Amino acid sequence: MDEDFEEINYTFDTQLLLEGKSLSDDAIREYITKNIEGDCLLVVGDDELIKLHFHTNTPGKVIDYCCTLGEVYDVVVENMPRQAKGLQG
C-alpha cells in the first residue's frame, strides 16, 4: 500500500472560491501553470466567480496569487498522503 503514496507528487489538494470583477479563468490558469508547480489544475467560472482546484506542494502561493485578484473564501487545503493512509487530511 505504501507504493500508492509514492505516486502522489504534490501533497496538497488546494481548493478555493475567488470572487472579483473581470476575472479570467484562462488568465488564472495560464499564470498558475507557468508560475506554480503542480498538477490537476481546474479553473472554472465566470468573470465574477471562479472555483479553483489544484494539487501542489505550495498552496500558499496559490492562495496569495488569488488574493491579488479578488476576495478568496471557502479555502480547503487537504494533505493527500494523510488521506490515502485513512487519516484526516
mmCIF file of C-alpha atoms in Angstrom:
data_model
loop_
_atom_site.group_PDB
_atom_site.id
_atom_site.type_symbol
_atom_site.label_atom_id
_atom_site.label_comp_id
_atom_site.label_asym_id
_atom_site.label_seq_id
_atom_site.Cartn_x
_atom_site.Cartn_y
_atom_site.Cartn_z
ATOM 1 C CA MET A 1 0.000 0.000 0.000
ATOM 2 C CA ASP A 2 2.961 2.368 0.538
ATOM 3 C CA GLU A 3 3.514 2.236 -3.219
ATOM 4 C CA ASP A 4 0.321 4.270 -3.643
ATOM 5 C CA PHE A 5 1.784 7.101 -1.567
ATOM 6 C CA GLU A 6 4.852 7.320 -3.781
ATOM 7 C CA GLU A 7 2.602 8.179 -6.749
ATOM 8 C CA ILE A 8 1.439 11.396 -5.087
ATOM 9 C CA ASN A 9 3.837 14.031 -6.405
ATOM 10 C CA TYR A 10 2.017 17.007 -4.923
ATOM 11 C CA THR A 11 0.955 16.841 -1.294
ATOM 12 C CA PHE A 12 -1.809 19.407 -1.033
ATOM 13 C CA ASP A 13 -5.206 19.377 -2.717
ATOM 14 C CA THR A 14 -5.909 23.109 -2.766
ATOM 15 C CA GLN A 15 -9.426 24.401 -3.410
ATOM 16 C CA LEU A 16 -10.961 27.841 -3.148
ATOM 17 C CA LEU A 17 -13.561 30.241 -4.441
ATOM 18 C CA LEU A 18 -12.451 33.583 -5.854
ATOM 19 C CA GLU A 19 -14.873 36.470 -6.208
ATOM 20 C CA GLY A 20 -13.973 39.605 -8.123
ATOM 21 C CA LYS A 21 -14.561 41.689 -11.208
ATOM 22 C CA SER A 22 -13.369 40.966 -14.739
ATOM 23 C CA LEU A 23 -11.855 37.629 -13.695
ATOM 24 C CA SER A 24 -10.490 35.440 -16.474
ATOM 25 C CA ASP A 25 -10.324 31.698 -15.941
ATOM 26 C CA ASP A 26 -7.908 31.460 -18.893
ATOM 27 C CA ALA A 27 -5.540 34.085 -17.432
ATOM 28 C CA ILE A 28 -5.630 32.462 -13.982
ATOM 29 C CA ARG A 29 -4.973 29.028 -15.479
ATOM 30 C CA GLU A 30 -2.073 30.391 -17.531
ATOM 31 C CA TYR A 31 -0.453 32.185 -14.576
ATOM 32 C CA ILE A 32 -0.652 29.162 -12.288
ATOM 33 C CA THR A 33 0.596 26.778 -14.982
ATOM 34 C CA LYS A 34 3.625 28.987 -15.686
ATOM 35 C CA ASN A 35 4.463 30.030 -12.119
ATOM 36 C CA ILE A 36 3.378 27.391 -9.591
ATOM 37 C CA GLU A 37 4.388 23.757 -9.785
ATOM 38 C CA GLY A 38 1.589 21.222 -9.510
ATOM 39 C CA ASP A 39 -0.989 19.203 -11.417
ATOM 40 C CA CYS A 40 -4.717 18.529 -11.776
ATOM 41 C CA LEU A 41 -5.495 22.225 -12.257
ATOM 42 C CA LEU A 42 -9.155 23.097 -12.637
ATOM 43 C CA VAL A 43 -10.272 26.709 -13.006
ATOM 44 C CA VAL A 44 -13.948 27.224 -13.820
ATOM 45 C CA GLY A 45 -16.390 30.062 -13.509
ATOM 46 C CA ASP A 46 -17.176 33.418 -14.971
ATOM 47 C CA ASP A 47 -15.881 36.972 -14.720
ATOM 48 C CA GLU A 48 -17.178 37.373 -11.135
ATOM 49 C CA LEU A 49 -16.742 33.946 -9.503
ATOM 50 C CA ILE A 50 -14.068 31.290 -10.031
ATOM 51 C CA LYS A 51 -13.745 27.816 -8.475
ATOM 52 C CA LEU A 52 -10.132 26.682 -8.354
ATOM 53 C CA HIS A 53 -8.758 23.202 -7.650
ATOM 54 C CA PHE A 54 -5.015 22.411 -7.793
ATOM 55 C CA HIS A 55 -2.591 19.813 -6.446
ATOM 56 C CA THR A 56 0.648 21.472 -5.308
ATOM 57 C CA ASN A 57 3.338 21.439 -2.653
ATOM 58 C CA THR A 58 2.983 25.218 -2.218
ATOM 59 C CA PRO A 59 -0.694 26.007 -1.562
ATOM 60 C CA GLY A 60 0.248 29.365 -0.051
ATOM 61 C CA LYS A 61 1.472 30.574 -3.438
ATOM 62 C CA VAL A 62 -1.892 29.725 -4.993
ATOM 63 C CA ILE A 63 -3.809 31.473 -2.227
ATOM 64 C CA ASP A 64 -1.510 34.524 -2.271
ATOM 65 C CA TYR A 65 -1.884 34.886 -6.039
ATOM 66 C CA CYS A 66 -5.661 34.595 -5.912
ATOM 67 C CA CYS A 67 -5.794 37.213 -3.145
ATOM 68 C CA THR A 68 -4.303 39.705 -5.619
ATOM 69 C CA LEU A 69 -7.290 39.164 -7.918
ATOM 70 C CA GLY A 70 -10.225 39.437 -5.544
ATOM 71 C CA GLU A 71 -11.826 38.041 -2.432
ATOM 72 C CA VAL A 72 -10.851 34.475 -1.565
ATOM 73 C CA TYR A 73 -13.106 32.260 0.546
ATOM 74 C CA ASP A 74 -14.109 28.642 1.204
ATOM 75 C CA VAL A 75 -10.424 27.702 1.190
ATOM 76 C CA VAL A 76 -9.704 23.994 1.636
ATOM 77 C CA VAL A 77 -6.180 22.575 1.775
ATOM 78 C CA GLU A 78 -6.039 18.820 2.271
ATOM 79 C CA ASN A 79 -2.982 16.634 2.764
ATOM 80 C CA MET A 80 -3.496 13.836 0.241
ATOM 81 C CA PRO A 81 -0.876 11.368 1.574
ATOM 82 C CA ARG A 82 -2.554 11.551 5.003
ATOM 83 C CA GLN A 83 -5.943 10.941 3.415
ATOM 84 C CA ALA A 84 -4.548 7.947 1.488
ATOM 85 C CA LYS A 85 -3.483 6.472 4.846
ATOM 86 C CA GLY A 86 -7.031 6.857 6.172
ATOM 87 C CA LEU A 87 -6.119 9.857 8.344
ATOM 88 C CA GLN A 88 -7.770 13.247 8.404
ATOM 89 C CA GLY A 89 -6.308 15.352 5.590
#
